[in-house]
XYZ file of C-alpha atoms in Angstrom:
603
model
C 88.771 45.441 77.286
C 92.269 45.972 76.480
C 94.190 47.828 73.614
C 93.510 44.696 71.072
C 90.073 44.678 71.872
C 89.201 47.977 71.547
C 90.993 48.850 68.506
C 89.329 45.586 66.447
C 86.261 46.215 68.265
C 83.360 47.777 65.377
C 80.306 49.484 67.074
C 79.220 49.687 63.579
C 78.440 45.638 63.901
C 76.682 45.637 66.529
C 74.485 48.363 65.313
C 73.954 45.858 62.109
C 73.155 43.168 64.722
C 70.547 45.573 66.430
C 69.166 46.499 62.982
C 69.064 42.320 62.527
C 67.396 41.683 65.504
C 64.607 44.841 65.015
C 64.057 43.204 61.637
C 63.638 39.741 62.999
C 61.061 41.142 65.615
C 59.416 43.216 63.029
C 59.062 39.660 61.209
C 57.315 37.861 64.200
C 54.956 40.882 64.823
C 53.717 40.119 61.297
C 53.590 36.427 61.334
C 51.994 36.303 64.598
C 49.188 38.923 63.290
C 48.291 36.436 60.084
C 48.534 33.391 62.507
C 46.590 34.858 64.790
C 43.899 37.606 62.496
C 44.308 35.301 59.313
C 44.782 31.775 59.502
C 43.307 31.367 62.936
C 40.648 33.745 62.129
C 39.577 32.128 58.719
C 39.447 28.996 60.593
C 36.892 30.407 63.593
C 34.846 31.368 60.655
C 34.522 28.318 58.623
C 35.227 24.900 60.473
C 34.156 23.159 63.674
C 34.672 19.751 65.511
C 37.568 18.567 67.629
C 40.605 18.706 64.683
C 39.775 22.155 63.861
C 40.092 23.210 68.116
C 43.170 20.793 68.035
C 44.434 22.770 65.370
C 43.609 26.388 66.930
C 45.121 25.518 69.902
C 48.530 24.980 68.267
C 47.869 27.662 66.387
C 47.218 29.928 69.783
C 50.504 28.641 70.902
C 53.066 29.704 67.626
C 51.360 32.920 67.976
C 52.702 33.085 71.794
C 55.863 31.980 70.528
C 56.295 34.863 67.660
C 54.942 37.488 69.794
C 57.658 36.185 72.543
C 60.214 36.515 70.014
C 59.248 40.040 69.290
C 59.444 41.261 72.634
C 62.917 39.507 73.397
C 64.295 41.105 70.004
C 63.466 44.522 70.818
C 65.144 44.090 73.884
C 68.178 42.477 72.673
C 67.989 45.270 69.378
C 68.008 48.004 72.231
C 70.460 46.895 74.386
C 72.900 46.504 71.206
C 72.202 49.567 70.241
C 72.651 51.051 73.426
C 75.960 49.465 73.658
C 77.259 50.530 70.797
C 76.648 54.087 71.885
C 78.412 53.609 74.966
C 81.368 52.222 73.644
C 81.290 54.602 70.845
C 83.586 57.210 72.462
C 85.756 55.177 73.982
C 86.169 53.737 70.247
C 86.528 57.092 68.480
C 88.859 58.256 71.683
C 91.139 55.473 70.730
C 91.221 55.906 67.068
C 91.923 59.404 67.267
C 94.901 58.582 69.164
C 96.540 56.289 67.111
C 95.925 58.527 64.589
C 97.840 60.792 66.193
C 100.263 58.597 67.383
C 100.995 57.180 63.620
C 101.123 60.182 62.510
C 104.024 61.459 64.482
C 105.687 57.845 64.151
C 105.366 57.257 67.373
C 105.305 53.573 68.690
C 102.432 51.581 70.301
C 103.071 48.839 73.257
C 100.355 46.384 73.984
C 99.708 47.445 77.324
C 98.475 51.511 75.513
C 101.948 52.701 76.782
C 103.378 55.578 73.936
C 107.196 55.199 72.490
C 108.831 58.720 71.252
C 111.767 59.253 69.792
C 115.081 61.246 70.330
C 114.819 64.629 69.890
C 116.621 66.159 66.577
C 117.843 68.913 67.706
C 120.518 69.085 71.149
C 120.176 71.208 73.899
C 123.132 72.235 76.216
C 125.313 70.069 73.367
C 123.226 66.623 73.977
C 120.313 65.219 72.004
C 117.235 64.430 74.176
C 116.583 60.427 73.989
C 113.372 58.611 73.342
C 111.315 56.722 75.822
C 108.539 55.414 76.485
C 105.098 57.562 77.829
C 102.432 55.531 80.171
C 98.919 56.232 80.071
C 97.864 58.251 83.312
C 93.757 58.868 83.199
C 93.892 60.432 87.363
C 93.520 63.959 86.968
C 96.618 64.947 89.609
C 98.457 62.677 87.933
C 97.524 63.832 84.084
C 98.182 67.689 85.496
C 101.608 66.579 86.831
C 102.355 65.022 83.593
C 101.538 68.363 82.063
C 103.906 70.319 83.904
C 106.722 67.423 83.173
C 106.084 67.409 79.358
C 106.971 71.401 80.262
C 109.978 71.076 81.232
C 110.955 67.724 79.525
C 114.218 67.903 77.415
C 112.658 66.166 74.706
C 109.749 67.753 72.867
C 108.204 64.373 71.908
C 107.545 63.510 74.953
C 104.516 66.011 75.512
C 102.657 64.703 72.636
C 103.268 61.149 73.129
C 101.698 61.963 77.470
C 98.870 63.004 75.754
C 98.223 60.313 72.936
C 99.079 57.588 76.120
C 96.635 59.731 78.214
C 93.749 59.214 75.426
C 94.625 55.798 75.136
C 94.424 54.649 78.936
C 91.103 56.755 79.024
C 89.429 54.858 76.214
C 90.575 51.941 77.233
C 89.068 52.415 80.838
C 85.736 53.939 79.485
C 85.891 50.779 77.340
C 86.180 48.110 80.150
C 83.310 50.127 82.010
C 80.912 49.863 78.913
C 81.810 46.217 78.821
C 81.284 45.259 82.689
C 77.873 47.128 82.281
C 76.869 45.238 79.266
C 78.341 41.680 79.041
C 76.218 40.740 81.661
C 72.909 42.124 80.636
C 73.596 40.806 77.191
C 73.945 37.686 78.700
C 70.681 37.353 80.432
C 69.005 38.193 77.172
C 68.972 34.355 76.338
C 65.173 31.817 76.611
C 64.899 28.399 77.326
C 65.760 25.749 74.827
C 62.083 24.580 74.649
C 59.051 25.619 72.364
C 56.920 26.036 75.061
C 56.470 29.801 76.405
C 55.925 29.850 79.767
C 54.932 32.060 82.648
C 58.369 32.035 83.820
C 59.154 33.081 79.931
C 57.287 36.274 80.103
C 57.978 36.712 83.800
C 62.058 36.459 82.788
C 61.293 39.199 79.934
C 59.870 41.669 82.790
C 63.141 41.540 84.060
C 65.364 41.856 80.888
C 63.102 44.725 80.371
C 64.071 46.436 83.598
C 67.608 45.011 83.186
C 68.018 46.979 79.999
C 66.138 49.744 81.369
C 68.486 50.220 83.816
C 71.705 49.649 82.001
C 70.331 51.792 78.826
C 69.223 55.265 80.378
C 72.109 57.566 79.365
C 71.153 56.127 75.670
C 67.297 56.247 76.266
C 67.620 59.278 77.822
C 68.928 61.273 74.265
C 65.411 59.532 72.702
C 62.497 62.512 72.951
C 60.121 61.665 75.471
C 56.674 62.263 75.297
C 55.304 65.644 76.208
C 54.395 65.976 79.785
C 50.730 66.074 80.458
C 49.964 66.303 76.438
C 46.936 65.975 74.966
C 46.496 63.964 71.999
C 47.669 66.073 69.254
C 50.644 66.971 71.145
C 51.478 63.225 71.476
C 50.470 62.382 68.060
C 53.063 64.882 66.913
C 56.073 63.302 69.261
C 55.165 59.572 68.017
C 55.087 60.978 64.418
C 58.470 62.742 65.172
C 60.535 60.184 66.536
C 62.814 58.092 63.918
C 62.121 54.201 63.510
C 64.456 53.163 65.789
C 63.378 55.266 68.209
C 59.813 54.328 68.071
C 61.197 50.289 68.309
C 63.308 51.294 71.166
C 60.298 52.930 72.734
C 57.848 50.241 72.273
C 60.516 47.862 73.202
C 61.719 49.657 76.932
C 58.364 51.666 77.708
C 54.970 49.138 76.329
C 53.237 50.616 79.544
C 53.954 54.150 78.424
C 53.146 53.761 75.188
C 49.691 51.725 75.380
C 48.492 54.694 77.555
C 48.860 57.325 75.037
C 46.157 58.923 73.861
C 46.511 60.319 69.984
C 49.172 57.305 68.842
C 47.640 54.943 66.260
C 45.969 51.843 67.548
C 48.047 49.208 65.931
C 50.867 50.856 68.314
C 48.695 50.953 71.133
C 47.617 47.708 71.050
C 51.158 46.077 70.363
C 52.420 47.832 73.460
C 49.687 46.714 75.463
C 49.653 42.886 74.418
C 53.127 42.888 75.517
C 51.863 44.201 79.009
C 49.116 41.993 78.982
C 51.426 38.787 78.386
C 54.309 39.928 80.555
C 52.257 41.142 83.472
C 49.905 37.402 83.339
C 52.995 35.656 83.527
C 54.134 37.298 86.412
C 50.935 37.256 88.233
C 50.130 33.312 87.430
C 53.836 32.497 88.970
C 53.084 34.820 91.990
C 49.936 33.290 92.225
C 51.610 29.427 92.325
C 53.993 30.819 95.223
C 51.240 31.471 97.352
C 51.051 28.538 100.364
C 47.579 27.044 100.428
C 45.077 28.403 102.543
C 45.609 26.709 106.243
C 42.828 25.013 107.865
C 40.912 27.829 109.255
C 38.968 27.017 111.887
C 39.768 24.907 115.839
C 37.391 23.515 118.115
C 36.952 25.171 121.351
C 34.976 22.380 122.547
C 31.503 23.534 123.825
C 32.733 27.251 123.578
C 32.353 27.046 119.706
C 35.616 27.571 116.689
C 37.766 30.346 116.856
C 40.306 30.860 114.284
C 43.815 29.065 113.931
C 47.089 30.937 114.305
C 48.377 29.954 110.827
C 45.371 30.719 109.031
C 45.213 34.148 110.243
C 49.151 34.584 109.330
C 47.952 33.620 105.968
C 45.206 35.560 106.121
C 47.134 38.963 106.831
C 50.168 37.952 104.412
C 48.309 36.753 101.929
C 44.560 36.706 101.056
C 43.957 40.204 99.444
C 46.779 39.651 97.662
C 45.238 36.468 96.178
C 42.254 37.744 95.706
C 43.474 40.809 93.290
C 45.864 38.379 91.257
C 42.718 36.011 91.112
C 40.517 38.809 89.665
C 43.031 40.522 87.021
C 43.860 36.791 86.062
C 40.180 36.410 85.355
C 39.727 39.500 83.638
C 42.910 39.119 81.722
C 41.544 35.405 80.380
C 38.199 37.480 79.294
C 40.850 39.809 77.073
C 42.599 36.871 75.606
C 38.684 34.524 74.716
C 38.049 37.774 72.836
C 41.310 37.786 70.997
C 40.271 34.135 70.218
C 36.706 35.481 68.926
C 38.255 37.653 65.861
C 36.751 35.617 62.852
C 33.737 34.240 65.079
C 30.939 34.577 63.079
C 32.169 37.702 61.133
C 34.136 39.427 64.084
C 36.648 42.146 63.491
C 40.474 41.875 65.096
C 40.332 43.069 68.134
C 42.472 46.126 69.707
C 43.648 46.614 73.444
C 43.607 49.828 73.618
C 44.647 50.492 77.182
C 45.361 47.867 80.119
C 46.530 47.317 84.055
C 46.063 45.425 86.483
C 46.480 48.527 89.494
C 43.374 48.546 91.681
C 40.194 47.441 90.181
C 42.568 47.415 86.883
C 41.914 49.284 83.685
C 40.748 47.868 79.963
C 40.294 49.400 76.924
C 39.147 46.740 73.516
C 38.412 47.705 70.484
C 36.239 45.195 67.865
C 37.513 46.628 64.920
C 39.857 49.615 64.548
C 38.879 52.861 65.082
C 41.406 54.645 63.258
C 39.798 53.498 59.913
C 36.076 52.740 61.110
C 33.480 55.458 59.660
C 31.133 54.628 63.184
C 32.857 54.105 66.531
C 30.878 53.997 69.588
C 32.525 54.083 73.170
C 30.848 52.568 75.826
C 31.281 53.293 79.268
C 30.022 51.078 82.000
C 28.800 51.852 85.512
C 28.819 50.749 89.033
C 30.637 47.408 90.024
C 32.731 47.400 86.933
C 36.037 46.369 86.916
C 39.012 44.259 85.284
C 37.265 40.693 86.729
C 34.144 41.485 85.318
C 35.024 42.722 81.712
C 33.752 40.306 79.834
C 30.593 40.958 80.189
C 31.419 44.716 78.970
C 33.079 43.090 76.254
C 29.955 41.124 75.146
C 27.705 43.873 75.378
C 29.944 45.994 72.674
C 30.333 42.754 70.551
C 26.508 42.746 70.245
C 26.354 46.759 69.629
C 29.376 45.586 66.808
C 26.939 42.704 64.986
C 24.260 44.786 64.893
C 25.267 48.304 63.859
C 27.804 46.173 61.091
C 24.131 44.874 60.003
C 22.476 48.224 59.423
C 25.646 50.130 57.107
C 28.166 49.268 54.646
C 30.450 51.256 56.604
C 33.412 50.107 58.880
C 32.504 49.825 62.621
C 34.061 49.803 65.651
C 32.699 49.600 69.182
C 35.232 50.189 72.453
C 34.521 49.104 75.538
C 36.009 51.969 77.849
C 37.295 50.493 81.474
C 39.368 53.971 81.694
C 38.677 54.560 85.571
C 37.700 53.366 88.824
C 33.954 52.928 88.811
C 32.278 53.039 92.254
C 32.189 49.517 93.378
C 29.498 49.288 95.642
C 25.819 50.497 95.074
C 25.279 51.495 98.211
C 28.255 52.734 99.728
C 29.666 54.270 96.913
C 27.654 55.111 93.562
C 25.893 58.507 94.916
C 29.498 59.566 95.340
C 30.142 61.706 92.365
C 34.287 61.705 92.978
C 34.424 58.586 90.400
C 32.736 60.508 87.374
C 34.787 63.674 88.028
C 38.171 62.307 88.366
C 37.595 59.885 85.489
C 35.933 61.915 83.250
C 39.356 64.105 82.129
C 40.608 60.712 80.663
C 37.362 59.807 78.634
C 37.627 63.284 76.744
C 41.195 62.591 76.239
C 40.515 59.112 75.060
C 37.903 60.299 72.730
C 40.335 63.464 71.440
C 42.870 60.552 70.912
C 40.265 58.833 68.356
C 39.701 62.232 66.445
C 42.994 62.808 66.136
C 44.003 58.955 64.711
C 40.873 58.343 62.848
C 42.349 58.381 58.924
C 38.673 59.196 57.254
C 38.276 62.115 55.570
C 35.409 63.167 57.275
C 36.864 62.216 60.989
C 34.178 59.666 61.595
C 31.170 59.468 63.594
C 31.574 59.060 66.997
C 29.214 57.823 69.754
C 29.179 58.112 73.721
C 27.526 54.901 75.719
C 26.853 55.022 79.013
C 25.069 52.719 81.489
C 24.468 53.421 84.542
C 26.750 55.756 86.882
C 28.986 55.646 83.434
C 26.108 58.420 82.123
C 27.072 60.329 85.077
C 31.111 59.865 83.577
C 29.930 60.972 80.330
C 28.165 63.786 81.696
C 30.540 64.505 83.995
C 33.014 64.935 81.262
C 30.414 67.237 78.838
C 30.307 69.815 81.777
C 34.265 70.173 82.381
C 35.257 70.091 79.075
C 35.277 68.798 75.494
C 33.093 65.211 75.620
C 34.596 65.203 71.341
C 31.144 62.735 70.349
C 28.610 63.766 67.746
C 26.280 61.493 69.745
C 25.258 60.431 72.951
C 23.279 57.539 74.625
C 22.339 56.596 78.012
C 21.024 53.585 79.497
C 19.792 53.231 82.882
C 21.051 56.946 83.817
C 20.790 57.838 87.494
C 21.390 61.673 86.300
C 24.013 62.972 84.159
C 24.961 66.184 86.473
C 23.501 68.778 84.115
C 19.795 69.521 83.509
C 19.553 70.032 79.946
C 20.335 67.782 76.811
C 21.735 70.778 75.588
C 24.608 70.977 77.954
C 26.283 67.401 77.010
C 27.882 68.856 74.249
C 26.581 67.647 71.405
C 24.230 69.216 68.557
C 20.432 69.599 69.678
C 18.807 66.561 68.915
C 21.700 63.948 69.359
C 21.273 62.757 72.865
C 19.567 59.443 73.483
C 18.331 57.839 76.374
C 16.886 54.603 77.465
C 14.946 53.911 80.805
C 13.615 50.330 80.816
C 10.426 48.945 82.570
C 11.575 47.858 86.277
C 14.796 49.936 86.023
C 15.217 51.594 89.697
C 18.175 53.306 89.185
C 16.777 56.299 87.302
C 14.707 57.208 90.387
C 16.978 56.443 93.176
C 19.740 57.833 91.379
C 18.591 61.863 90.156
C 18.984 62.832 94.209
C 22.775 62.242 93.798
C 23.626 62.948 90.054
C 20.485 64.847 88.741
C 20.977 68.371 87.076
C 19.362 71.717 87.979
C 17.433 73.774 85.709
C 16.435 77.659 86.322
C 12.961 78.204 84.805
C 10.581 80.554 84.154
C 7.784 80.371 86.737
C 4.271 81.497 88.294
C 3.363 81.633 91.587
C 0.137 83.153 93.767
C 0.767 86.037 95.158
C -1.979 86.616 97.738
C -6.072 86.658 96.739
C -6.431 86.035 93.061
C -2.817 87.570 92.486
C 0.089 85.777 90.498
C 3.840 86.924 90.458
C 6.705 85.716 87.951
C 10.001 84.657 89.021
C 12.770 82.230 88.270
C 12.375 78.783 89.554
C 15.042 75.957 89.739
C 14.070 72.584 89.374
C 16.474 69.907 91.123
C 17.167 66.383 90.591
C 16.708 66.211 86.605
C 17.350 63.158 84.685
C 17.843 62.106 81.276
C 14.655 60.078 81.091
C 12.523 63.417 82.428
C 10.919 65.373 79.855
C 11.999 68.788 80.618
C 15.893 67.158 80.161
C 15.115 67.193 76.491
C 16.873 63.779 75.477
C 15.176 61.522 72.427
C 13.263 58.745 74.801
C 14.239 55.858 72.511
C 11.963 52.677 73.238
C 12.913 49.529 74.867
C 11.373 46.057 74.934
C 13.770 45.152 78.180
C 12.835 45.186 81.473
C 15.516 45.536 84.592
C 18.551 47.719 84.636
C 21.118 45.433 83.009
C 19.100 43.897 79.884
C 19.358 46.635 77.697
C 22.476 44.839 75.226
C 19.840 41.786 75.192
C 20.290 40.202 71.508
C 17.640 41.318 69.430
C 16.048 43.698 71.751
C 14.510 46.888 70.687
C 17.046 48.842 73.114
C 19.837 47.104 71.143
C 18.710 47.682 67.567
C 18.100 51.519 68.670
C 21.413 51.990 70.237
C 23.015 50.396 66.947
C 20.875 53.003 64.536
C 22.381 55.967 66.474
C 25.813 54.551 66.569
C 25.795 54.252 62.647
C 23.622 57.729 62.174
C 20.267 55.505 60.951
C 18.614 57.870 63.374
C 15.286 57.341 61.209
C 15.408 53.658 62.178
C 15.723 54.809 65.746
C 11.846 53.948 67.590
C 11.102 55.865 69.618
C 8.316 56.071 72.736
């Protein structure tokens, strides 16, 4: 970066070019929306055979491309802009300068040095020549200059230090702006192909980072969100931030902001695609790079097998690695068949509303958008759940979509809420009540998030679902805090940690449970997450006699009477048939989730 350089150089035009490229991205987020909720969509709906899959397949791949397109321009956007704040400075350093240095008539060599020139006036009967002042940026060396210029016979020469000073410190803020960001500029470049690859979205995880890392003095000066907020709070920083700020954030931070509770879901579920597609890339080319599994067993002869060396090497380097990119691979292809669903028979878009792969991994999906639905019911699911198995969560919410969108003219949408780490074995781990309570915090938060985006005038109707130990979640979360539903049904509840229907935070009247024919889980289940209740009782006293006390009553469950829950009727048998199309448990859980609570039946 030398003194040509920098003065022609225009941070101004690269700003443009970031403003270009947010504009561009902007452009493929909206074409890749009507590809993929318009065309596509209108084409689910009304054709079949092999041309129209042909077709949808293509289709499924330009939307991969403008979607990759929008992530790589927000990158490239951001790390121009953040560039051009760098350099910034350095620029205006320079200018002011040469300002200076015109200004006083002073001349300009190519390598930043200063020319002065003789003095007017004489001193001890000789006039002071000009010269020529080199730029000094060390500190010493700048102080030493200052005392010089003090003693200098030639008053010039003070000034023209200092403007040569300036210039040799511009320059060399310059050239470090430009070694930091030529080469991460660079690396913002894709293949020459149409095709996006895994090794596409895997090489955008690392621009990402790349730009991360190079841009934090500029992302730094952007607000970030409020630590520990609750919805409103963040809400209020999303709304507060300027549109390039919100780009640059969605852009650097898609993690961060998918996880937010209180911003609106469009933003949510943009940031969280991204994750979605740049984490599956990376997992499907970690996945390739795995050797294959050695032969695992050698003979021993009459003394049986025992294991081979290499296959227990790959065993302990490998195989539960495998295994959890093999499950959040399957449970990320269950996300992406119900993107491909929107139009399917009527089906709304589709929203991720939260998503990782970390542990058992997290999902959040939305049919429909909650910010503008009159009816949104969240369902949580129980024991065993987890990112692999999320499709069948997902189908159980379509079918709670279909059927409350049959009984109201009214927009509805149904979440399926994957928002913690459900106990994953029956046994071992479901009395344990540690998964409700530590998960339960997020589901009020989740559900404050939906109050605070929903746009209807009267906030919407909102519905908790739970099945299983996700009743004990929901009631785990009415008894710590806010649970922020006007409604609340249970399926298959082993106990919901409070004795009353009363205490789950809702108005009297609105808490609905189902307990199916066959269903053990009720019983077995109220000795770990049953409620208490203190009541009124009589007991004998000695011969004919009879004293009143207080009594407590342990191990209450929503389908008990004394719990005082609505007993809504079910035509299921089992504990896992209760989303069964065109069952009785369906239909009723549909009529609370729109408020038809006088097409509810109950027992």
């Amino acid at each position: 970066m030398d003194l040509t350089a920098l003065t022609s150089l225009k941070p101004s035009a690269y700003e443009e070019a970031a403003d270009g490229y947010r504009a561009t991205g902007a452009m493929a987020a909206r074409t890749k929306d009507e590809v993929e909720n318009g065309i596509a969509a209108a084409m689910r709906g009304s054709l079949r055979g092999e041309a129209a899959e042909a077709a949808l397949a293509q289709l499924a791949e330009l939307t991969k491309n403008f979607h990759y397109i929008q992530v790589e321009c927000g990158l490239v956007s951001t790390g121009l802009s953040a560039f051009a704040a760098d350099v910034l400075p350095a620029k205006r350093k320079l200018d002011a300068a040469l300002a200076d240095a015109a200004a006083r008539r002073f001349t300009i060599g190519p390598d930043g040095s200063v020319g002065y020139p003789a003095a007017g006036d004489e001193t001890d009967g000789h006039r002071p020549k000009g010269g020529t002042a080199g730029g000094l940026t060390d500190d010493v060396a700048s102080a030493i200059a200052r005392q010089a210029g003090t003693f200098h016979p030639n008053p010039h020469f003070r000034h023209a230090q200092t403007c040569a000073n300036l210039i040799s410190e511009a320059l060399a803020e310059a050239t470090a702006a430009d070694r930091k960001w030529a080469p991460a500029l660079r690396r913002l470049t894709a293949d020459d192909d149409l095709t996006v690859s895994n090794a596409d979205w895997a090489d955008a995880a690392h621009d990402m980072q790349d730009i991360r890392d190079v841009a934090s003095h500029y992302l730094n000066d952007i607000p970030a969100p409020p630590e520990n907020g609750g919805p409103e709070d963040n809400a209020e920083w999303w709304t507060n931030l300027s549109a390039q700020e919100k780009a640059d954030y969605l852009a650097m931070f898609p993690a961060q902001v998918g996880a937010l509770d209180g911003l609106p879901a469009e933003v949510r579920d943009e940031a969280n695609r991204t994750v979605l597609d740049v984490t599956r890339g990376k997992y499907q080319l970690e996945l390739a790079a795995i050797p294959p599994e050695p032969t695992k067993f050698r003979s021993l002869g009459l003394d049986g097998l025992a294991y081979t060396d290499e296959w227990l090497d790959w065993h302990h380097q490998h195989e539960n690695r495998k295994a959890h990119l093999e499950a959040s691979l399957k449970g990320m292809d269950s996300i992406q068949k119900r993107f491909d669903q929107t139009g399917v028979k009527g089906m709304p878009e589709a929203y991720l509303l939260g998503f990782s792969p970390e542990g058992n991994g997290r999902a959040i999906i939305a049919n429909g958008n909650p910010d503008t639905a009159d009816h949104t019911a969240v369902y949580v699911p129980g024991t065993t759940a987890n990112l692999s198995g999320i499709e069948g969560d997902i189908n159980r919410m379509t079918r709670v979509w279909r059927e409350a969108n049959s009984m109201t003219a009214g927009d509805v949408s149904t979440v399926t809420w994957l928002g913690y780490d459900a106990p994953q074995n029956i046994v071992l781990n479901s009395p344990d009540s540690h998964f409700a309570n530590e998960g339960a915090p997020d589901f009020s938060r989740f559900m404050g998030g939906l109050h605070t985006t929903n746009t209807m005038e009267s906030g919407g109707h909102h519905t908790a679902i739970g099945h299983s130990y996700g009743t004990t979640l929901i009631g785990s979360a009415a008894r710590q805090g806010d649970l922020n539903v006007d409604d609340v049904v249970l399926a298959g509840s082993p106990g919901v940690q409070v004795g009353r229907a009363t205490d789950l935070d809702v108005p009297e009247g609105h808490v609905w449970n189902e307990d199916a024919e066959g269903d053990p889980v009720p019983e077995i289940g109220r000795w770990g997450h049953g409620g208490a209740q203190e009541t009124d009782a009589v007991r004998p006293s000695g011969p004919d006699g009879y004293t009143s006390g207080k009594q407590t009553i342990r191990g209450i469950i929503p389908s008990d009477e004394i719990f005082g829950a609505n007993q809504m009727g079910t035509n299921t048998s089992g504990h896992s048939d209760y989303w069964n199309p065109g069952s009785e448990s369906l239909k009723n859980q549909a009529a609370v989730v729109v408020g038809a609570y006088g097409k509810v039946k109950l027992k």
